Amino acid sequence: AQSVTQLGSHVSVSEGALVLLRCNYSSSVPPYLFWYVQYPNQGLQLLLKYTTGATLVKGINGFEAEFKKSETSFHLTKPSAHMSDAAEYFCAVSDPGAAGNKLTFGGGTRVLVKP
Amino acid sequence: DVKVTQSSRYLVKRTGEKVFLECVQDMDHENMFWYRQDPGLGLRLIYFSYDVKMKEKGDIPEGYSVSREKKERFSLILESASTNQTSMYLCASSWPGTDTQYFGPGTRLTVL
């Protein structure tokens, strides 16, 4: 069975500071990895995903994440936080060989951006 | 753009009522999913469907059932609502062979 751990349920950053959200996973097979963002009162929106190939993945809104197999991690970063980045972020994994393309989500990290 | 809509944004029901949550997608996706979202627990899969009239249990199916009579519509049914089913419910859809899921805005259900 797969599992996802997001360290820190809440993160507070100053506007212009680095955003770092941590995600570690466990999986018996090389997984596909995702970061989704949820703005207030909205559904989830895909930020970026890793399937194969280059381990540094760039997404929307200036976010990027690096897949590190040896550390079973997929941390999300953004060099300079903006007020509009205030949202909840979810890391997720899937088993590429499983039927139905199911995702397993972490508990989420809520980001607060201070002016 | 892919659009996934859910029938209600907010819903209040009483214990024991039968509750229907509807989800419709307009991109001819074959896969559809129902999740519940609770603080600190992230999203947990209730049921999913990879074809019309097909359904598979997710991680927390107890107390729920689903129906998929048409490709674009996936319904979540609470046969007898209980207070511990108070939650945010999210629907999603995807094409087969891809893992990117597209989400609806969610239904916040309160069971009194």
Coordinates of N, CA and C in Angstrom, one line a residue:
Chain A
A1 N 0.8 -1.2 0.0 CA 0.0 0.0 0.0 C 0.9 1.3 0.0
Q2 N 0.4 2.3 -0.6 CA 1.1 3.5 -0.7 C 0.7 4.4 0.4
S3 N 1.6 5.3 0.8 CA 1.2 6.3 1.8 C 2.0 7.6 1.5
V4 N 1.5 8.7 2.0 CA 2.1 10.0 1.7 C 2.1 10.8 3.1
T5 N 3.3 11.4 3.4 CA 3.4 12.2 4.6 C 3.8 13.6 4.2
Q6 N 3.1 14.5 4.7 CA 3.4 15.9 4.5 C 3.8 16.5 5.9
L7 N 5.0 17.0 6.0 CA 5.5 17.5 7.2 C 5.0 18.9 7.4
G8 N 4.3 19.1 8.5 CA 3.8 20.4 8.8 C 2.4 20.6 8.2
S9 N 1.4 20.7 9.1 CA 0.0 20.9 8.6 C -0.2 22.4 8.3
H10 N 0.6 23.3 8.9 CA 0.6 24.7 8.6 C 2.0 25.3 8.4
V11 N 2.1 26.1 7.5 CA 3.4 26.8 7.2 C 3.1 28.3 7.0
S12 N 3.9 29.1 7.7 CA 3.8 30.6 7.6 C 5.0 31.1 7.0
V13 N 4.9 31.9 5.9 CA 6.1 32.5 5.2 C 5.8 34.0 5.0
S14 N 6.8 34.8 4.9 CA 6.7 36.2 4.6 C 6.7 36.3 3.1
E15 N 6.0 37.3 2.6 CA 6.0 37.6 1.2 C 7.4 37.9 0.7
G16 N 7.7 37.2 -0.4 CA 9.1 37.3 -0.9 C 10.1 36.2 -0.4
A17 N 9.7 35.5 0.6 CA 10.5 34.5 1.1 C 10.3 33.1 0.4
L18 N 11.3 32.2 0.6 CA 11.2 30.9 0.0 C 10.0 30.1 0.6
V19 N 9.3 29.4 -0.2 CA 8.3 28.5 0.2 C 8.9 27.1 0.0
L20 N 8.8 26.3 1.1 CA 9.3 24.9 1.0 C 8.3 24.0 1.7
L21 N 7.6 23.1 1.0 CA 6.7 22.2 1.5 C 7.2 20.8 1.3
R22 N 7.2 20.0 2.4 CA 7.9 18.7 2.3 C 6.9 17.6 2.1
C23 N 7.3 16.6 1.3 CA 6.4 15.5 1.0 C 7.3 14.2 1.0
N24 N 7.0 13.2 1.7 CA 7.7 11.9 1.6 C 6.6 10.9 1.4
Y25 N 7.0 9.8 0.7 CA 6.0 8.8 0.3 C 6.6 7.4 0.5
S26 N 5.8 6.5 0.6 CA 6.2 5.1 0.6 C 5.4 4.4 -0.5
S27 N 6.2 3.6 -1.3 CA 5.5 2.9 -2.4 C 6.4 1.7 -2.8
S28 N 5.7 0.6 -3.1 CA 6.5 -0.6 -3.5 C 7.0 -0.6 -4.9
V29 N 6.4 0.4 -5.7 CA 6.9 0.5 -7.1 C 7.2 2.0 -7.3
P30 N 8.0 2.3 -8.3 CA 8.2 3.7 -8.7 C 6.9 4.4 -9.0
P31 N 6.6 5.4 -8.2 CA 5.3 6.0 -8.3 C 5.3 7.2 -9.3
Y32 N 4.1 7.6 -9.6 CA 3.9 9.0 -10.2 C 3.6 9.9 -9.0
L33 N 4.1 11.1 -9.1 CA 4.0 12.0 -7.9 C 3.3 13.3 -8.4
F34 N 2.5 13.9 -7.5 CA 1.7 15.1 -7.8 C 1.7 16.1 -6.7
W35 N 1.6 17.4 -7.0 CA 1.2 18.4 -6.1 C 0.0 19.1 -6.6
Y36 N -1.0 19.2 -5.8 CA -2.2 19.9 -6.1 C -2.4 21.1 -5.1
V37 N -3.1 22.1 -5.5 CA -3.3 23.3 -4.7 C -4.8 23.5 -4.6
Q38 N -5.3 23.9 -3.4 CA -6.7 24.2 -3.2 C -6.8 25.6 -2.6
Y39 N -7.4 26.5 -3.4 CA -7.6 27.8 -3.0 C -9.0 27.8 -2.2
P40 N -9.2 28.8 -1.3 CA -10.4 28.8 -0.5 C -11.7 28.6 -1.3
N41 N -12.5 27.7 -0.9 CA -13.8 27.4 -1.5 C -13.7 27.0 -2.9
Q42 N -12.6 26.3 -3.2 CA -12.5 25.7 -4.6 C -12.1 24.3 -4.5
G43 N -12.2 23.6 -5.7 CA -11.6 22.3 -5.8 C -10.1 22.3 -5.9
L44 N -9.6 21.1 -6.1 CA -8.1 21.0 -6.3 C -7.7 21.3 -7.7
Q45 N -6.5 21.9 -7.8 CA -6.0 22.2 -9.1 C -4.5 21.7 -9.2
L46 N -4.2 21.0 -10.3 CA -2.9 20.4 -10.5 C -1.8 21.5 -10.6
L47 N -0.8 21.4 -9.7 CA 0.4 22.3 -9.8 C 1.5 21.8 -10.7
L48 N 1.8 20.5 -10.5 CA 2.8 19.8 -11.3 C 2.8 18.4 -11.0
K49 N 3.5 17.6 -11.8 CA 3.5 16.2 -11.6 C 4.8 15.6 -12.2
Y50 N 5.3 14.5 -11.6 CA 6.4 13.8 -12.0 C 5.9 12.4 -12.5
T51 N 6.3 12.0 -13.7 CA 6.0 10.6 -14.1 C 7.3 9.9 -14.4
T52 N 8.0 10.3 -15.4 CA 9.4 9.8 -15.7 C 10.3 10.9 -16.2
G53 N 11.5 10.6 -16.4 CA 12.4 11.6 -17.0 C 13.1 12.5 -16.0
A54 N 13.2 13.7 -16.3 CA 13.9 14.7 -15.5 C 13.2 14.8 -14.1
T55 N 14.1 14.8 -13.1 CA 13.6 14.7 -11.7 C 13.2 16.0 -11.2
L56 N 13.6 17.1 -11.8 CA 13.2 18.5 -11.4 C 12.0 18.9 -12.3
V57 N 10.9 19.1 -11.7 CA 9.7 19.4 -12.5 C 9.2 20.8 -12.2
K58 N 8.9 21.5 -13.2 CA 8.4 22.9 -13.1 C 6.9 22.8 -13.3
G59 N 6.2 23.6 -12.5 CA 4.8 23.7 -12.6 C 4.3 25.1 -12.8
I60 N 3.0 25.3 -12.5 CA 2.4 26.6 -12.7 C 2.8 27.5 -11.5
N61 N 2.6 28.8 -11.8 CA 2.8 29.9 -10.7 C 4.1 29.9 -10.1
G62 N 5.2 29.4 -10.8 CA 6.5 29.5 -10.3 C 7.0 28.4 -9.4
F63 N 6.1 27.4 -9.2 CA 6.5 26.3 -8.3 C 7.3 25.2 -9.0
E64 N 8.1 24.5 -8.3 CA 8.8 23.4 -8.8 C 9.0 22.4 -7.7
A65 N 9.3 21.1 -8.1 CA 9.5 20.0 -7.2 C 10.6 19.1 -7.7
E66 N 11.3 18.5 -6.8 CA 12.3 17.6 -7.2 C 12.1 16.2 -6.6
F67 N 12.1 15.2 -7.5 CA 11.9 13.8 -7.1 C 13.3 13.3 -6.7
K68 N 13.4 12.8 -5.5 CA 14.6 12.2 -5.0 C 14.3 10.8 -4.5
K69 N 14.6 9.8 -5.4 CA 14.3 8.4 -5.2 C 14.9 7.9 -3.9
S70 N 16.2 8.3 -3.7 CA 16.9 7.7 -2.5 C 16.3 8.2 -1.2
E71 N 15.7 9.4 -1.3 CA 15.1 9.9 0.0 C 13.6 9.8 0.0
T72 N 13.0 9.1 -1.0 CA 11.6 9.0 -1.2 C 10.9 10.3 -0.9
S73 N 11.4 11.3 -1.6 CA 10.8 12.7 -1.3 C 10.4 13.4 -2.6
F74 N 9.5 14.3 -2.5 CA 9.1 15.1 -3.6 C 8.7 16.5 -3.0
H75 N 9.7 17.2 -2.6 CA 9.4 18.5 -1.9 C 9.1 19.6 -2.9
L76 N 8.2 20.5 -2.5 CA 7.7 21.6 -3.4 C 8.3 22.9 -3.0
T77 N 8.8 23.7 -3.9 CA 9.5 24.9 -3.6 C 9.0 26.1 -4.5
K78 N 9.1 27.3 -4.0 CA 8.9 28.5 -4.8 C 9.9 29.5 -4.2
P79 N 10.7 30.1 -5.0 CA 11.7 31.0 -4.5 C 11.2 32.2 -3.8
S80 N 10.1 32.7 -4.2 CA 9.6 34.0 -3.6 C 8.1 33.9 -3.5
A81 N 7.6 33.9 -2.2 CA 6.2 33.8 -2.0 C 5.4 35.0 -2.4
H82 N 4.2 34.8 -2.9 CA 3.3 35.9 -3.2 C 2.0 35.7 -2.3
M83 N 1.4 36.8 -2.1 CA 0.1 36.8 -1.3 C -0.8 35.8 -1.9
S84 N -0.9 35.7 -3.2 CA -1.8 34.8 -3.9 C -1.5 33.3 -3.7
D85 N -0.3 33.0 -3.1 CA 0.0 31.6 -2.8 C -0.6 31.0 -1.6
A86 N -1.3 31.9 -0.8 CA -2.0 31.4 0.4 C -3.1 30.4 -0.1
A87 N -2.9 29.2 0.4 CA -3.8 28.1 -0.1 C -3.4 26.8 0.7
E88 N -4.1 25.7 0.4 CA -3.7 24.4 1.0 C -3.1 23.6 -0.1
Y89 N -2.0 22.9 0.2 CA -1.3 22.2 -0.8 C -1.3 20.7 -0.5
F90 N -1.5 19.9 -1.5 CA -1.6 18.4 -1.2 C -0.6 17.7 -2.1
C91 N 0.2 16.8 -1.5 CA 1.0 15.9 -2.3 C 0.3 14.6 -2.5
A92 N 0.5 13.9 -3.6 CA -0.2 12.7 -3.9 C 0.6 11.8 -4.7
V93 N 0.4 10.5 -4.6 CA 1.1 9.5 -5.4 C 0.1 8.5 -6.1
S94 N 0.5 8.0 -7.2 CA -0.3 6.9 -7.8 C 0.7 5.8 -8.2
D95 N 0.1 4.6 -8.4 CA 0.8 3.4 -8.8 C 0.5 3.4 -10.3
P96 N 1.5 3.6 -11.2 CA 1.3 3.6 -12.6 C 0.7 2.3 -13.2
G97 N 0.9 1.2 -12.5 CA 0.4 -0.1 -13.0 C -1.0 -0.4 -12.5
A98 N -1.5 0.3 -11.6 CA -2.8 0.0 -11.0 C -4.0 0.4 -11.9
A99 N -5.1 -0.3 -11.8 CA -6.2 0.1 -12.6 C -6.9 1.3 -12.0
G100 N -7.4 2.2 -12.8 CA -8.3 3.3 -12.4 C -7.5 4.5 -12.0
N101 N -6.2 4.5 -12.1 CA -5.4 5.7 -11.8 C -5.7 6.4 -10.5
K102 N -5.8 5.5 -9.4 CA -6.1 6.1 -8.1 C -5.0 6.9 -7.6
L103 N -5.3 7.9 -6.8 CA -4.4 8.8 -6.1 C -4.5 8.5 -4.6
T104 N -3.3 8.6 -3.9 CA -3.3 8.6 -2.5 C -2.7 9.9 -2.1
F105 N -3.4 10.6 -1.2 CA -3.1 12.0 -0.8 C -2.4 12.0 0.6
G106 N -1.6 13.0 0.7 CA -1.1 13.4 2.0 C -2.1 14.2 2.8
G107 N -1.8 14.6 4.0 CA -2.8 15.3 4.9 C -3.0 16.8 4.5
G108 N -2.1 17.3 3.7 CA -2.2 18.7 3.3 C -1.4 19.6 4.2
T109 N -0.9 20.7 3.6 CA -0.2 21.8 4.3 C -0.9 23.1 3.9
R110 N -1.3 23.8 4.9 CA -1.9 25.1 4.7 C -0.9 26.2 4.8
V111 N -0.8 27.0 3.7 CA 0.3 28.0 3.7 C -0.4 29.4 3.9
L112 N 0.2 30.1 4.9 CA -0.2 31.5 5.2 C 1.0 32.4 4.7
V113 N 0.7 33.4 4.0 CA 1.7 34.4 3.5 C 1.5 35.7 4.2
K114 N 2.5 36.1 5.0 CA 2.4 37.4 5.7 C 3.0 38.5 4.9
P115 N 2.4 39.7 5.0 CA 2.9 40.8 4.2 C 4.2 41.4 4.8
Chain B
D1 N -11.6 23.9 -21.7 CA -11.2 23.5 -20.3 C -12.1 22.3 -19.8
V2 N -11.5 21.5 -19.1 CA -12.3 20.4 -18.4 C -13.2 21.1 -17.3
K3 N -14.4 20.6 -17.3 CA -15.3 21.2 -16.3 C -15.9 20.0 -15.5
V4 N -15.8 20.0 -14.2 CA -16.4 19.1 -13.3 C -17.3 19.9 -12.4
T5 N -18.6 19.6 -12.4 CA -19.6 20.3 -11.6 C -20.2 19.4 -10.6
Q6 N -20.5 19.9 -9.5 CA -21.2 19.2 -8.4 C -22.5 19.9 -8.1
S7 N -23.5 19.1 -7.8 CA -24.9 19.6 -7.7 C -25.1 20.7 -6.7
S8 N -24.4 20.6 -5.6 CA -24.6 21.6 -4.5 C -23.3 22.0 -3.9
R9 N -23.1 23.3 -3.5 CA -21.9 23.7 -2.8 C -22.1 23.4 -1.3
Y10 N -23.3 23.6 -0.8 CA -23.6 23.4 0.6 C -24.9 22.6 0.8
L11 N -24.9 21.7 1.7 CA -26.0 20.8 1.9 C -26.1 20.6 3.4
V12 N -27.4 20.7 3.9 CA -27.6 20.3 5.3 C -28.7 19.3 5.4
K13 N -28.4 18.1 6.0 CA -29.3 17.0 6.1 C -29.5 16.6 7.5
R14 N -30.5 15.8 7.8 CA -30.7 15.3 9.1 C -30.3 13.8 9.2
T15 N -29.9 13.4 10.4 CA -29.5 12.0 10.6 C -30.6 11.0 10.1
G16 N -30.2 10.0 9.4 CA -31.1 9.0 8.8 C -31.6 9.3 7.5
E17 N -31.5 10.5 7.0 CA -31.9 10.9 5.6 C -31.1 10.2 4.6
K18 N -31.7 9.9 3.4 CA -30.9 9.5 2.3 C -30.4 10.7 1.5
V19 N -29.2 10.7 1.2 CA -28.6 11.9 0.6 C -27.9 11.5 -0.8
F20 N -28.2 12.3 -1.8 CA -27.6 12.1 -3.1 C -26.7 13.3 -3.4
L21 N -25.4 13.0 -3.8 CA -24.5 14.0 -4.3 C -24.2 13.7 -5.7
E22 N -24.4 14.7 -6.6 CA -24.3 14.5 -8.0 C -23.0 15.1 -8.6
C23 N -22.4 14.5 -9.5 CA -21.2 15.0 -10.2 C -21.3 14.8 -11.7
V24 N -21.0 15.8 -12.4 CA -21.1 15.8 -13.9 C -19.8 16.3 -14.5
Q25 N -19.2 15.6 -15.4 CA -18.1 16.1 -16.2 C -18.4 16.2 -17.7
D26 N -17.7 17.1 -18.3 CA -18.1 17.4 -19.7 C -17.0 17.0 -20.7
M27 N -16.0 16.2 -20.2 CA -14.8 15.9 -21.1 C -14.8 14.5 -21.5
D28 N -15.9 13.7 -21.4 CA -15.9 12.4 -21.9 C -14.9 11.5 -21.1
H29 N -14.6 11.8 -19.9 CA -13.6 11.0 -19.1 C -14.3 9.7 -18.7
E30 N -13.5 8.7 -18.7 CA -14.0 7.4 -18.3 C -13.9 7.1 -16.8
N31 N -12.8 7.7 -16.2 CA -12.6 7.5 -14.8 C -13.3 8.6 -14.0
M32 N -14.0 8.2 -12.9 CA -14.6 9.2 -12.0 C -14.4 8.8 -10.6
F33 N -14.3 9.7 -9.7 CA -13.9 9.4 -8.3 C -14.7 10.3 -7.3
W34 N -14.9 9.7 -6.2 CA -15.5 10.5 -5.0 C -14.5 10.4 -3.9
Y35 N -14.2 11.6 -3.3 CA -13.4 11.7 -2.1 C -14.1 12.4 -1.0
R36 N -13.7 12.2 0.2 CA -14.1 13.1 1.3 C -12.8 13.7 1.8
Q37 N -12.9 15.0 2.2 CA -11.8 15.8 2.7 C -12.1 16.2 4.1
D38 N -11.2 15.9 5.0 CA -11.3 16.2 6.4 C -10.0 16.8 6.9
P39 N -10.0 17.8 7.7 CA -8.8 18.5 8.2 C -7.8 17.5 8.7
G40 N -6.6 17.7 8.2 CA -5.5 16.8 8.7 C -5.4 15.5 8.1
L41 N -6.5 15.1 7.4 CA -6.5 13.7 6.8 C -6.4 13.8 5.3
G42 N -6.3 14.9 4.7 CA -6.3 15.1 3.3 C -7.5 14.6 2.6
L43 N -7.3 14.0 1.4 CA -8.5 13.4 0.7 C -8.4 11.9 0.8
R44 N -9.5 11.3 1.1 CA -9.6 9.8 1.1 C -10.6 9.4 0.1
L45 N -10.2 8.3 -0.6 CA -11.1 7.8 -1.7 C -12.2 7.0 -1.2
I46 N -13.4 7.3 -1.6 CA -14.6 6.6 -1.2 C -14.9 5.5 -2.2
Y47 N -15.1 5.9 -3.4 CA -15.4 5.0 -4.5 C -14.8 5.6 -5.8
F48 N -14.6 4.7 -6.8 CA -14.3 5.2 -8.1 C -14.9 4.3 -9.2
S49 N -15.0 4.8 -10.4 CA -15.6 4.1 -11.5 C -14.7 4.3 -12.7
Y50 N -14.5 3.2 -13.4 CA -13.7 3.4 -14.7 C -14.5 3.1 -15.9
D51 N -15.8 3.0 -15.7 CA -16.7 2.8 -16.9 C -18.1 2.9 -16.4
V52 N -19.0 3.1 -17.4 CA -20.4 3.1 -17.0 C -20.8 1.8 -16.3
K53 N -21.5 1.9 -15.3 CA -22.0 0.8 -14.5 C -20.9 0.0 -13.8
M54 N -19.7 0.5 -13.9 CA -18.6 -0.2 -13.1 C -18.3 0.7 -11.9
K55 N -17.9 0.0 -10.8 CA -17.6 0.7 -9.6 C -16.6 -0.1 -8.8
E56 N -15.7 0.6 -8.1 CA -14.7 -0.1 -7.3 C -14.7 0.6 -5.9
K57 N -14.6 -0.1 -4.8 CA -14.5 0.5 -3.5 C -13.1 1.2 -3.4
G58 N -13.1 2.3 -2.7 CA -11.9 2.9 -2.4 C -11.4 2.6 -1.0
D59 N -10.9 3.5 -0.3 CA -10.3 3.2 1.1 C -11.4 3.3 2.2
I60 N -12.4 4.1 2.0 CA -13.4 4.3 3.0 C -14.9 4.1 2.5
P61 N -15.3 3.0 1.9 CA -16.6 2.9 1.3 C -17.8 2.7 2.3
E62 N -17.5 2.4 3.5 CA -18.5 2.0 4.4 C -19.5 3.2 4.6
G63 N -20.8 2.9 4.5 CA -21.8 3.9 4.6 C -22.2 4.7 3.4
Y64 N -21.5 4.3 2.3 CA -21.7 5.0 1.0 C -22.0 4.0 -0.1
S65 N -22.7 4.4 -1.1 CA -22.8 3.7 -2.4 C -22.7 4.7 -3.5
V66 N -22.6 4.1 -4.7 CA -22.4 5.0 -5.9 C -23.3 4.5 -7.0
S67 N -23.5 5.3 -8.0 CA -24.2 4.9 -9.2 C -23.6 5.7 -10.4
R68 N -23.4 4.9 -11.5 CA -22.9 5.5 -12.7 C -23.7 4.9 -13.9
E69 N -24.8 5.5 -14.2 CA -25.7 5.1 -15.3 C -25.3 5.7 -16.7
K70 N -24.6 6.9 -16.6 CA -24.2 7.5 -17.8 C -22.7 7.9 -17.6
K71 N -22.0 8.0 -18.7 CA -20.6 8.2 -18.6 C -20.2 9.5 -17.9
E72 N -21.0 10.6 -18.2 CA -20.7 11.9 -17.6 C -21.1 12.1 -16.2
R73 N -21.9 11.2 -15.6 CA -22.5 11.5 -14.3 C -22.2 10.3 -13.3
F74 N -21.7 10.8 -12.1 CA -21.3 9.8 -11.1 C -22.0 10.3 -9.8
S75 N -22.8 9.5 -9.2 CA -23.6 9.9 -8.0 C -23.0 9.2 -6.8
L76 N -22.9 9.9 -5.7 CA -22.6 9.4 -4.4 C -23.9 9.3 -3.5
I77 N -24.1 8.2 -2.9 CA -25.3 8.0 -2.1 C -25.0 7.7 -0.7
L78 N -25.6 8.5 0.2 CA -25.5 8.1 1.7 C -26.8 7.5 2.0
E79 N -26.9 6.2 2.2 CA -28.1 5.5 2.4 C -28.9 6.0 3.7
S80 N -28.1 6.3 4.7 CA -28.7 6.7 6.0 C -27.7 7.6 6.6
A81 N -27.8 8.9 6.4 CA -26.8 9.9 6.8 C -26.5 9.8 8.3
S82 N -25.3 9.9 8.7 CA -24.9 10.0 10.1 C -24.0 11.2 10.3
T83 N -23.9 11.7 11.6 CA -23.2 12.9 11.9 C -21.7 12.8 11.5
N84 N -21.2 11.5 11.5 CA -19.7 11.4 11.2 C -19.5 11.4 9.7
Q85 N -20.6 11.6 8.9 CA -20.4 11.8 7.5 C -20.4 13.3 7.1
T86 N -20.5 14.2 8.1 CA -20.3 15.6 7.9 C -18.9 15.8 7.4
S87 N -18.8 16.4 6.2 CA -17.4 16.5 5.6 C -17.6 17.3 4.3
M88 N -16.4 17.6 3.7 CA -16.4 18.1 2.3 C -16.2 16.9 1.4
Y89 N -17.1 16.9 0.3 CA -17.0 15.8 -0.7 C -16.6 16.4 -2.0
L90 N -15.6 15.8 -2.6 CA -15.0 16.2 -3.8 C -15.1 15.1 -4.9
C91 N -15.5 15.5 -6.0 CA -15.6 14.6 -7.2 C -14.5 14.9 -8.1
A92 N -14.0 13.9 -8.8 CA -12.9 14.1 -9.8 C -13.1 13.2 -11.0
S93 N -12.4 13.6 -12.1 CA -12.5 12.7 -13.3 C -11.2 12.7 -14.0
S94 N -10.9 11.7 -14.8 CA -9.7 11.6 -15.6 C -9.9 10.7 -16.8
W95 N -9.0 10.8 -17.8 CA -8.9 9.9 -18.9 C -8.2 8.6 -18.4
P96 N -8.5 7.5 -19.0 CA -7.8 6.3 -18.6 C -6.4 6.4 -19.1
G97 N -5.4 5.8 -18.3 CA -4.1 5.9 -18.7 C -3.4 7.1 -18.4
T98 N -4.1 8.1 -17.8 CA -3.4 9.3 -17.3 C -3.8 9.4 -15.8
D99 N -2.9 10.0 -15.1 CA -3.1 10.1 -13.7 C -3.6 11.5 -13.2
T100 N -3.7 12.4 -14.1 CA -4.1 13.8 -13.8 C -5.6 13.7 -13.6
Q101 N -6.1 14.1 -12.4 CA -7.5 14.1 -12.1 C -7.9 15.6 -12.0
Y102 N -9.1 15.8 -12.5 CA -9.7 17.2 -12.5 C -10.8 17.2 -11.5
F103 N -10.8 18.2 -10.7 CA -11.7 18.2 -9.5 C -12.9 19.2 -9.7
G104 N -14.0 18.8 -9.1 CA -15.1 19.8 -8.9 C -14.9 20.7 -7.7
P105 N -15.7 21.6 -7.5 CA -15.6 22.6 -6.4 C -15.9 22.1 -5.0
G106 N -16.5 20.9 -5.0 CA -16.8 20.3 -3.7 C -18.2 20.6 -3.2
T107 N -18.7 19.7 -2.3 CA -20.0 19.9 -1.6 C -19.7 19.8 -0.1
R108 N -20.0 20.8 0.6 CA -19.8 20.7 2.0 C -21.1 20.2 2.6
L109 N -21.1 19.0 3.2 CA -22.3 18.4 3.7 C -22.2 18.5 5.2
T110 N -23.3 18.9 5.8 CA -23.5 18.9 7.3 C -24.7 18.0 7.6
V111 N -24.4 17.0 8.5 CA -25.5 16.1 8.9 C -25.8 16.5 10.4
L112 N -27.0 16.9 10.6 CA -27.4 17.3 12.0 C -28.1 16.1 12.8

